Amino acid sequence: MYEEDYDEEDIWENFMCLDCGVNTSHTEEYYMLTGEVWKEAVPDLVGMLCINCVELRLGRQLWPEDFIDSPINNFHSRLSARVLSRFCGIPDEEAEELLVILQNNKKGATEIVKRLHNQNLKGPNKP
């Protein structure tokens, strides 16, 4: 296929939240959850959900153990603060501060986030 064969609108349609219609690529809320959690939120397994909508469907906040070990979840300096908060198990305000740090320290980002993620898998910030 050639570049002109792709319809840009069709490509972005794949990133639209099933419930609210926000483009999850533009909001940097592109992530992967465990199959069990995703199936609970999206029984037919097809589509995208922003963090807010997946949490509304689940009736709870996402936590580090809800995410799988995937390269998609490792683009830490490009994630929204909300995804980073859930992935690391830290409050939203801390995630916003961490995002600034990660954007200025891309080399150390993976190690910092991995440490927080592992530390909070069943960690102190979970209700």
Short mmCIF file of N, CA, C and O in Angstrom, two decimals:
data_model
loop_
_atom_site.label_atom_id
_atom_site.label_comp_id
_atom_site.label_asym_id
_atom_site.label_seq_id
_atom_site.Cartn_x
_atom_site.Cartn_y
_atom_site.Cartn_z
N MET A 1 0.83 -1.19 0.00
CA MET A 1 0.00 0.00 0.00
C MET A 1 0.87 1.25 0.00
O MET A 1 1.94 1.25 0.57
N TYR A 2 0.34 2.24 -0.60
CA TYR A 2 1.04 3.51 -0.65
C TYR A 2 0.41 4.49 0.33
O TYR A 2 -0.74 4.33 0.74
N GLU A 3 1.20 5.49 0.69
CA GLU A 3 0.73 6.47 1.66
C GLU A 3 -0.61 7.08 1.27
O GLU A 3 -1.48 7.28 2.10
N GLU A 4 -0.81 7.33 -0.02
CA GLU A 4 -2.06 7.95 -0.44
C GLU A 4 -3.25 7.00 -0.32
O GLU A 4 -4.40 7.42 -0.40
N ASP A 5 -2.99 5.69 -0.09
CA ASP A 5 -4.07 4.72 0.10
C ASP A 5 -4.66 4.79 1.50
O ASP A 5 -5.71 4.22 1.76
N TYR A 6 -3.99 5.44 2.41
CA TYR A 6 -4.47 5.53 3.79
C TYR A 6 -5.30 6.78 3.97
O TYR A 6 -4.91 7.87 3.57
N ASP A 7 -6.43 6.62 4.56
CA ASP A 7 -7.29 7.76 4.90
C ASP A 7 -6.98 8.13 6.34
O ASP A 7 -7.24 7.35 7.26
N GLU A 8 -6.43 9.32 6.54
CA GLU A 8 -6.01 9.75 7.87
C GLU A 8 -7.18 9.71 8.86
O GLU A 8 -7.02 9.35 10.01
N GLU A 9 -8.37 10.03 8.41
CA GLU A 9 -9.53 10.01 9.29
C GLU A 9 -9.81 8.60 9.79
O GLU A 9 -10.15 8.39 10.95
N ASP A 10 -9.65 7.59 8.92
CA ASP A 10 -9.85 6.19 9.33
C ASP A 10 -8.82 5.77 10.38
O ASP A 10 -9.15 5.04 11.31
N ILE A 11 -7.58 6.23 10.22
CA ILE A 11 -6.53 5.87 11.18
C ILE A 11 -6.88 6.43 12.55
O ILE A 11 -6.83 5.73 13.55
N TRP A 12 -7.26 7.70 12.63
CA TRP A 12 -7.57 8.32 13.93
C TRP A 12 -8.84 7.76 14.54
O TRP A 12 -8.99 7.75 15.75
N GLU A 13 -9.75 7.26 13.70
CA GLU A 13 -10.99 6.68 14.22
C GLU A 13 -10.70 5.51 15.15
O GLU A 13 -11.42 5.28 16.11
N ASN A 14 -9.62 4.79 14.90
CA ASN A 14 -9.24 3.66 15.74
C ASN A 14 -8.86 4.08 17.15
O ASN A 14 -8.81 3.26 18.05
N PHE A 15 -8.54 5.35 17.35
CA PHE A 15 -8.10 5.84 18.65
C PHE A 15 -9.21 6.56 19.43
O PHE A 15 -8.96 7.07 20.50
N MET A 16 -10.40 6.60 18.88
CA MET A 16 -11.50 7.31 19.54
C MET A 16 -12.05 6.48 20.69
O MET A 16 -12.31 5.29 20.56
N CYS A 17 -12.23 7.13 21.83
CA CYS A 17 -12.82 6.48 22.99
C CYS A 17 -14.23 6.03 22.64
O CYS A 17 -15.02 6.81 22.09
N LEU A 18 -14.54 4.79 22.96
CA LEU A 18 -15.85 4.23 22.65
C LEU A 18 -16.99 4.99 23.32
O LEU A 18 -18.10 5.04 22.79
N ASP A 19 -16.72 5.57 24.48
CA ASP A 19 -17.80 6.21 25.24
C ASP A 19 -17.89 7.71 25.04
O ASP A 19 -18.95 8.24 24.75
N CYS A 20 -16.79 8.42 25.19
CA CYS A 20 -16.86 9.90 25.12
C CYS A 20 -16.38 10.45 23.79
O CYS A 20 -16.59 11.63 23.50
N GLY A 21 -15.73 9.64 22.96
CA GLY A 21 -15.33 10.07 21.63
C GLY A 21 -14.02 10.84 21.55
O GLY A 21 -13.60 11.24 20.47
N VAL A 22 -13.33 11.03 22.70
CA VAL A 22 -12.05 11.74 22.68
C VAL A 22 -11.02 10.89 21.93
O VAL A 22 -11.07 9.65 21.97
N ASN A 23 -10.11 11.53 21.23
CA ASN A 23 -9.05 10.82 20.53
C ASN A 23 -7.95 10.49 21.53
O ASN A 23 -7.22 11.37 21.98
N THR A 24 -7.83 9.23 21.90
CA THR A 24 -6.88 8.82 22.93
C THR A 24 -5.43 8.99 22.52
O THR A 24 -4.55 9.08 23.37
N SER A 25 -5.18 9.06 21.23
CA SER A 25 -3.81 9.32 20.77
C SER A 25 -3.45 10.78 21.04
O SER A 25 -2.35 11.08 21.48
N HIS A 26 -4.37 11.68 20.79
CA HIS A 26 -4.12 13.10 21.01
C HIS A 26 -3.99 13.44 22.49
O HIS A 26 -3.26 14.35 22.85
N THR A 27 -4.70 12.71 23.35
CA THR A 27 -4.63 12.96 24.80
C THR A 27 -3.53 12.13 25.45
O THR A 27 -3.35 12.19 26.65
N GLU A 28 -2.82 11.35 24.63
CA GLU A 28 -1.73 10.48 25.09
C GLU A 28 -2.19 9.48 26.14
O GLU A 28 -1.51 9.19 27.10
N GLU A 29 -3.40 8.96 25.92
CA GLU A 29 -3.94 7.93 26.79
C GLU A 29 -4.05 6.63 26.00
O GLU A 29 -5.11 6.06 25.82
N TYR A 30 -2.90 6.19 25.54
CA TYR A 30 -2.79 4.94 24.81
C TYR A 30 -2.02 4.00 25.72
O TYR A 30 -0.89 4.29 26.11
N TYR A 31 -2.62 2.90 26.10
CA TYR A 31 -2.07 2.01 27.12
C TYR A 31 -2.63 0.61 26.90
O TYR A 31 -3.56 0.42 26.12
N MET A 32 -2.08 -0.37 27.60
CA MET A 32 -2.61 -1.74 27.53
C MET A 32 -2.81 -2.28 28.94
O MET A 32 -1.90 -2.23 29.77
N LEU A 33 -3.99 -2.81 29.15
CA LEU A 33 -4.35 -3.42 30.42
C LEU A 33 -4.28 -4.94 30.30
O LEU A 33 -4.20 -5.47 29.20
N THR A 34 -4.35 -5.62 31.43
CA THR A 34 -4.39 -7.08 31.39
C THR A 34 -5.65 -7.50 30.66
O THR A 34 -6.65 -6.77 30.63
N GLY A 35 -5.62 -8.67 30.08
CA GLY A 35 -6.78 -9.19 29.35
C GLY A 35 -8.02 -9.27 30.24
O GLY A 35 -9.13 -8.96 29.81
N GLU A 36 -7.82 -9.67 31.47
CA GLU A 36 -8.93 -9.81 32.42
C GLU A 36 -9.61 -8.46 32.69
O GLU A 36 -10.84 -8.35 32.66
N VAL A 37 -8.81 -7.44 32.93
CA VAL A 37 -9.36 -6.11 33.21
C VAL A 37 -10.02 -5.54 31.97
O VAL A 37 -11.12 -4.99 32.03
N TRP A 38 -9.36 -5.68 30.81
CA TRP A 38 -9.94 -5.14 29.58
C TRP A 38 -11.26 -5.82 29.26
O TRP A 38 -12.23 -5.18 28.86
N LYS A 39 -11.31 -7.13 29.42
CA LYS A 39 -12.55 -7.88 29.13
C LYS A 39 -13.68 -7.45 30.06
O LYS A 39 -14.83 -7.40 29.67
N GLU A 40 -13.33 -7.13 31.31
CA GLU A 40 -14.35 -6.64 32.24
C GLU A 40 -14.90 -5.29 31.75
O GLU A 40 -16.11 -5.04 31.84
N ALA A 41 -14.04 -4.44 31.23
CA ALA A 41 -14.47 -3.12 30.77
C ALA A 41 -15.08 -3.16 29.37
O ALA A 41 -16.04 -2.45 29.09
N VAL A 42 -14.52 -4.00 28.51
CA VAL A 42 -14.96 -4.07 27.10
C VAL A 42 -15.16 -5.54 26.75
O VAL A 42 -14.26 -6.20 26.23
N PRO A 43 -16.34 -6.09 27.05
CA PRO A 43 -16.58 -7.52 26.85
C PRO A 43 -16.26 -8.05 25.46
O PRO A 43 -15.80 -9.18 25.31
N ASP A 44 -16.48 -7.24 24.40
CA ASP A 44 -16.18 -7.73 23.05
C ASP A 44 -14.72 -7.47 22.68
O ASP A 44 -14.29 -7.82 21.58
N LEU A 45 -13.95 -6.87 23.60
CA LEU A 45 -12.50 -6.66 23.49
C LEU A 45 -12.07 -5.70 22.39
O LEU A 45 -10.89 -5.51 22.18
N VAL A 46 -12.97 -5.08 21.67
CA VAL A 46 -12.62 -4.23 20.54
C VAL A 46 -12.87 -2.77 20.88
O VAL A 46 -13.94 -2.42 21.37
N GLY A 47 -11.89 -1.93 20.59
CA GLY A 47 -12.05 -0.50 20.76
C GLY A 47 -11.03 0.11 21.69
O GLY A 47 -10.11 -0.55 22.16
N MET A 48 -11.22 1.38 21.95
CA MET A 48 -10.34 2.15 22.83
C MET A 48 -11.20 2.86 23.86
O MET A 48 -12.34 3.22 23.57
N LEU A 49 -10.61 3.07 25.03
CA LEU A 49 -11.26 3.86 26.07
C LEU A 49 -10.24 4.79 26.69
O LEU A 49 -9.10 4.38 26.93
N CYS A 50 -10.65 6.02 26.96
CA CYS A 50 -9.77 6.91 27.72
C CYS A 50 -9.77 6.41 29.16
O CYS A 50 -10.60 5.57 29.55
N ILE A 51 -8.84 6.88 29.96
CA ILE A 51 -8.73 6.43 31.35
C ILE A 51 -10.03 6.69 32.12
O ILE A 51 -10.52 5.82 32.85
N ASN A 52 -10.59 7.87 31.95
CA ASN A 52 -11.83 8.19 32.67
C ASN A 52 -12.94 7.20 32.34
O ASN A 52 -13.61 6.70 33.25
N CYS A 53 -13.13 6.89 31.07
CA CYS A 53 -14.22 6.01 30.67
C CYS A 53 -13.98 4.56 31.09
O CYS A 53 -14.92 3.87 31.49
N VAL A 54 -12.74 4.09 31.02
CA VAL A 54 -12.49 2.71 31.46
C VAL A 54 -12.74 2.62 32.97
O VAL A 54 -13.31 1.64 33.45
N GLU A 55 -12.35 3.64 33.72
CA GLU A 55 -12.59 3.62 35.17
C GLU A 55 -14.08 3.71 35.48
O GLU A 55 -14.56 3.05 36.41
N LEU A 56 -14.84 4.48 34.70
CA LEU A 56 -16.29 4.53 34.90
C LEU A 56 -16.91 3.17 34.63
O LEU A 56 -17.77 2.71 35.39
N ARG A 57 -16.47 2.51 33.58
CA ARG A 57 -17.00 1.17 33.28
C ARG A 57 -16.64 0.16 34.36
O ARG A 57 -17.44 -0.71 34.68
N LEU A 58 -15.43 0.25 34.88
CA LEU A 58 -14.99 -0.68 35.92
C LEU A 58 -15.57 -0.34 37.29
O LEU A 58 -15.65 -1.20 38.17
N GLY A 59 -15.92 0.92 37.47
CA GLY A 59 -16.42 1.36 38.77
C GLY A 59 -15.33 1.52 39.80
O GLY A 59 -15.58 1.48 41.01
N ARG A 60 -14.10 1.70 39.32
CA ARG A 60 -12.95 1.86 40.22
C ARG A 60 -11.80 2.50 39.46
O ARG A 60 -11.80 2.55 38.24
N GLN A 61 -10.80 2.94 40.21
CA GLN A 61 -9.59 3.51 39.62
C GLN A 61 -8.66 2.38 39.18
O GLN A 61 -8.62 1.32 39.81
N LEU A 62 -7.93 2.61 38.11
CA LEU A 62 -6.91 1.65 37.67
C LEU A 62 -5.71 1.72 38.60
O LEU A 62 -5.40 2.77 39.15
N TRP A 63 -5.00 0.60 38.72
CA TRP A 63 -3.81 0.49 39.56
C TRP A 63 -2.71 -0.19 38.78
O TRP A 63 -2.97 -0.82 37.74
N PRO A 64 -1.48 -0.11 39.25
CA PRO A 64 -0.35 -0.68 38.50
C PRO A 64 -0.55 -2.13 38.05
O PRO A 64 -0.19 -2.47 36.93
N GLU A 65 -1.17 -2.96 38.87
CA GLU A 65 -1.32 -4.36 38.47
C GLU A 65 -2.32 -4.56 37.34
O GLU A 65 -2.41 -5.65 36.77
N ASP A 66 -3.07 -3.51 36.97
CA ASP A 66 -4.01 -3.61 35.86
C ASP A 66 -3.33 -3.51 34.51
O ASP A 66 -3.93 -3.85 33.49
N PHE A 67 -2.09 -3.04 34.46
CA PHE A 67 -1.36 -2.84 33.21
C PHE A 67 -0.45 -4.03 32.94
O PHE A 67 0.14 -4.59 33.85
N ILE A 68 -0.32 -4.39 31.66
CA ILE A 68 0.59 -5.47 31.30
C ILE A 68 1.97 -4.91 31.01
O ILE A 68 2.14 -3.71 30.80
N ASP A 69 2.95 -5.80 30.98
CA ASP A 69 4.31 -5.42 30.62
C ASP A 69 4.36 -5.38 29.10
O ASP A 69 4.44 -6.41 28.45
N SER A 70 4.25 -4.18 28.55
CA SER A 70 4.19 -4.00 27.11
C SER A 70 4.96 -2.75 26.72
O SER A 70 4.96 -1.77 27.46
N PRO A 71 5.60 -2.77 25.55
CA PRO A 71 6.29 -1.57 25.09
C PRO A 71 5.38 -0.34 25.04
O PRO A 71 5.82 0.77 25.28
N ILE A 72 4.11 -0.54 24.77
CA ILE A 72 3.17 0.59 24.72
C ILE A 72 3.13 1.31 26.07
O ILE A 72 3.03 2.52 26.12
N ASN A 73 3.24 0.56 27.15
CA ASN A 73 3.20 1.15 28.49
C ASN A 73 4.55 1.73 28.91
O ASN A 73 4.67 2.24 30.01
N ASN A 74 5.53 1.65 28.05
CA ASN A 74 6.87 2.12 28.40
C ASN A 74 7.24 3.47 27.78
O ASN A 74 8.37 3.90 27.92
N PHE A 75 6.32 4.12 27.13
CA PHE A 75 6.58 5.45 26.58
C PHE A 75 6.24 6.49 27.63
O PHE A 75 5.40 7.36 27.43
N HIS A 76 6.89 6.39 28.77
CA HIS A 76 6.51 7.15 29.96
C HIS A 76 6.52 8.66 29.76
O HIS A 76 5.65 9.34 30.29
N SER A 77 7.47 9.18 29.04
CA SER A 77 7.54 10.63 28.89
C SER A 77 6.49 11.14 27.91
O SER A 77 6.30 12.32 27.76
N ARG A 78 5.78 10.22 27.25
CA ARG A 78 4.74 10.61 26.30
C ARG A 78 3.35 10.30 26.80
O ARG A 78 2.37 10.59 26.14
N LEU A 79 3.23 9.67 27.96
CA LEU A 79 1.92 9.34 28.51
C LEU A 79 1.29 10.57 29.14
O LEU A 79 1.98 11.49 29.55
N SER A 80 -0.01 10.55 29.26
CA SER A 80 -0.67 11.62 30.00
C SER A 80 -0.35 11.43 31.48
O SER A 80 -0.02 10.34 31.93
N ALA A 81 -0.49 12.50 32.24
CA ALA A 81 -0.26 12.40 33.69
C ALA A 81 -1.24 11.41 34.31
O ALA A 81 -0.90 10.69 35.25
N ARG A 82 -2.44 11.34 33.76
CA ARG A 82 -3.45 10.43 34.31
C ARG A 82 -3.05 8.97 34.11
O ARG A 82 -3.18 8.16 35.03
N VAL A 83 -2.52 8.61 32.94
CA VAL A 83 -2.05 7.24 32.72
C VAL A 83 -0.84 6.97 33.61
O VAL A 83 -0.75 5.91 34.24
N LEU A 84 0.07 7.91 33.68
CA LEU A 84 1.26 7.76 34.50
C LEU A 84 0.88 7.56 35.97
O LEU A 84 1.45 6.72 36.67
N SER A 85 -0.11 8.31 36.43
CA SER A 85 -0.59 8.17 37.80
C SER A 85 -1.07 6.76 38.07
O SER A 85 -0.71 6.14 39.08
N ARG A 86 -1.88 6.22 37.18
CA ARG A 86 -2.43 4.87 37.38
C ARG A 86 -1.35 3.81 37.23
O ARG A 86 -1.31 2.85 37.98
N PHE A 87 -0.48 3.97 36.24
CA PHE A 87 0.58 2.99 35.99
C PHE A 87 1.55 2.91 37.16
O PHE A 87 2.01 1.83 37.52
N CYS A 88 1.84 4.05 37.78
CA CYS A 88 2.81 4.10 38.89
C CYS A 88 2.16 3.98 40.26
O CYS A 88 2.84 3.79 41.25
N GLY A 89 0.84 4.12 40.33
CA GLY A 89 0.16 4.05 41.61
C GLY A 89 0.42 5.26 42.48
O GLY A 89 0.57 5.15 43.69
N ILE A 90 0.49 6.43 41.84
CA ILE A 90 0.75 7.67 42.59
C ILE A 90 -0.39 8.66 42.34
O ILE A 90 -1.09 8.55 41.34
N PRO A 91 -0.57 9.63 43.25
CA PRO A 91 -1.63 10.63 43.04
C PRO A 91 -1.41 11.44 41.76
O PRO A 91 -0.28 11.62 41.30
N ASP A 92 -2.50 11.95 41.21
CA ASP A 92 -2.45 12.71 39.95
C ASP A 92 -1.47 13.88 40.03
O ASP A 92 -0.73 14.14 39.08
N GLU A 93 -1.45 14.60 41.17
CA GLU A 93 -0.57 15.76 41.29
C GLU A 93 0.91 15.34 41.20
O GLU A 93 1.71 16.02 40.57
N GLU A 94 1.25 14.23 41.84
CA GLU A 94 2.63 13.73 41.77
C GLU A 94 2.97 13.29 40.35
O GLU A 94 4.09 13.47 39.89
N ALA A 95 1.99 12.71 39.66
CA ALA A 95 2.22 12.26 38.28
C ALA A 95 2.50 13.44 37.37
O ALA A 95 3.33 13.34 36.47
N GLU A 96 1.83 14.56 37.59
CA GLU A 96 2.08 15.75 36.78
C GLU A 96 3.50 16.25 36.98
O GLU A 96 4.19 16.61 36.02
N GLU A 97 3.97 16.24 38.22
CA GLU A 97 5.35 16.65 38.52
C GLU A 97 6.33 15.64 37.93
O GLU A 97 7.35 16.03 37.36
N LEU A 98 6.03 14.35 38.06
CA LEU A 98 6.90 13.31 37.53
C LEU A 98 7.01 13.41 36.01
O LEU A 98 8.09 13.23 35.45
N LEU A 99 5.92 13.73 35.35
CA LEU A 99 5.94 13.85 33.89
C LEU A 99 6.93 14.91 33.44
O LEU A 99 7.67 14.70 32.47
N VAL A 100 6.99 16.02 34.12
CA VAL A 100 7.95 17.08 33.79
C VAL A 100 9.37 16.55 33.97
O VAL A 100 10.25 16.75 33.11
N ILE A 101 9.61 15.83 35.06
CA ILE A 101 10.94 15.25 35.32
C ILE A 101 11.30 14.27 34.20
O ILE A 101 12.42 14.29 33.68
N LEU A 102 10.37 13.41 33.82
CA LEU A 102 10.63 12.40 32.79
C LEU A 102 10.91 13.03 31.43
O LEU A 102 11.75 12.56 30.68
N GLN A 103 10.19 14.08 31.12
CA GLN A 103 10.39 14.75 29.83
C GLN A 103 11.76 15.41 29.76
O GLN A 103 12.32 15.57 28.68
N ASN A 104 12.33 15.75 30.92
CA ASN A 104 13.66 16.35 30.96
C ASN A 104 14.76 15.33 31.20
O ASN A 104 15.94 15.68 31.19
N ASN A 105 14.39 14.08 31.47
CA ASN A 105 15.36 13.03 31.76
C ASN A 105 14.91 11.73 31.10
O ASN A 105 14.63 10.75 31.76
N LYS A 106 14.84 11.76 29.77
CA LYS A 106 14.33 10.59 29.04
C LYS A 106 15.19 9.34 29.25
O LYS A 106 14.68 8.24 29.23
N LYS A 107 16.49 9.52 29.46
CA LYS A 107 17.36 8.35 29.67
C LYS A 107 17.01 7.60 30.95
O LYS A 107 17.04 6.39 30.99
N GLY A 108 16.66 8.33 31.99
CA GLY A 108 16.35 7.70 33.27
C GLY A 108 14.88 7.40 33.47
O GLY A 108 14.49 6.79 34.47
N ALA A 109 14.04 7.78 32.50
CA ALA A 109 12.59 7.65 32.65
C ALA A 109 12.15 6.22 32.90
O ALA A 109 11.37 5.95 33.82
N THR A 110 12.63 5.30 32.09
CA THR A 110 12.18 3.91 32.21
C THR A 110 12.49 3.35 33.59
O THR A 110 11.62 2.72 34.21
N GLU A 111 13.67 3.58 34.09
CA GLU A 111 14.05 3.05 35.40
C GLU A 111 13.22 3.67 36.53
O GLU A 111 12.77 2.98 37.43
N ILE A 112 13.01 4.98 36.46
CA ILE A 112 12.22 5.67 37.49
C ILE A 112 10.79 5.12 37.53
O ILE A 112 10.27 4.77 38.58
N VAL A 113 10.18 5.02 36.37
CA VAL A 113 8.79 4.57 36.30
C VAL A 113 8.68 3.10 36.68
O VAL A 113 7.76 2.71 37.39
N LYS A 114 9.60 2.30 36.22
CA LYS A 114 9.58 0.87 36.55
C LYS A 114 9.67 0.66 38.06
O LYS A 114 8.96 -0.16 38.64
N ARG A 115 10.54 1.45 38.72
CA ARG A 115 10.69 1.34 40.16
C ARG A 115 9.39 1.71 40.87
O ARG A 115 8.92 1.01 41.77
N LEU A 116 8.78 2.83 40.48
CA LEU A 116 7.51 3.25 41.09
C LEU A 116 6.40 2.23 40.83
O LEU A 116 5.62 1.90 41.72
N HIS A 117 6.33 1.74 39.60
CA HIS A 117 5.32 0.74 39.24
C HIS A 117 5.44 -0.49 40.12
O HIS A 117 4.47 -0.93 40.73
N ASN A 118 6.65 -1.03 40.20
CA ASN A 118 6.86 -2.25 40.99
C ASN A 118 6.64 -2.01 42.48
O ASN A 118 6.09 -2.85 43.18
N GLN A 119 7.06 -0.86 42.97
CA GLN A 119 6.92 -0.51 44.38
C GLN A 119 5.45 -0.41 44.77
O GLN A 119 5.09 -0.75 45.90
N ASN A 120 4.61 0.02 43.86
CA ASN A 120 3.21 0.25 44.20
C ASN A 120 2.24 -0.78 43.61
O ASN A 120 1.03 -0.53 43.61
N LEU A 121 2.75 -1.92 43.17
CA LEU A 121 1.85 -2.94 42.64
C LEU A 121 0.74 -3.27 43.64
O LEU A 121 -0.42 -3.40 43.28
N LYS A 122 1.07 -3.43 44.86
CA LYS A 122 0.08 -3.64 45.92
C LYS A 122 0.34 -2.60 47.00
O LYS A 122 0.19 -2.84 48.17
N GLY A 123 0.78 -1.43 46.56
CA GLY A 123 1.42 -0.45 47.41
C GLY A 123 0.56 0.43 48.28
O GLY A 123 -0.64 0.28 48.37
N PRO A 124 1.27 1.37 48.88
CA PRO A 124 0.70 2.23 49.91
C PRO A 124 -0.35 3.21 49.43
O PRO A 124 -1.16 3.67 50.22
N ASN A 125 -0.39 3.52 48.17
CA ASN A 125 -1.36 4.51 47.69
C ASN A 125 -2.69 3.86 47.26
O ASN A 125 -3.61 4.56 46.90
N LYS A 126 -2.76 2.54 47.30
CA LYS A 126 -3.99 1.87 46.89
C LYS A 126 -4.98 1.86 48.06
O LYS A 126 -4.62 1.50 49.16
N PRO A 127 -6.22 2.27 47.79
CA PRO A 127 -7.20 2.29 48.88
C PRO A 127 -7.57 0.88 49.33
O PRO A 127 -7.40 -0.06 48.64
#
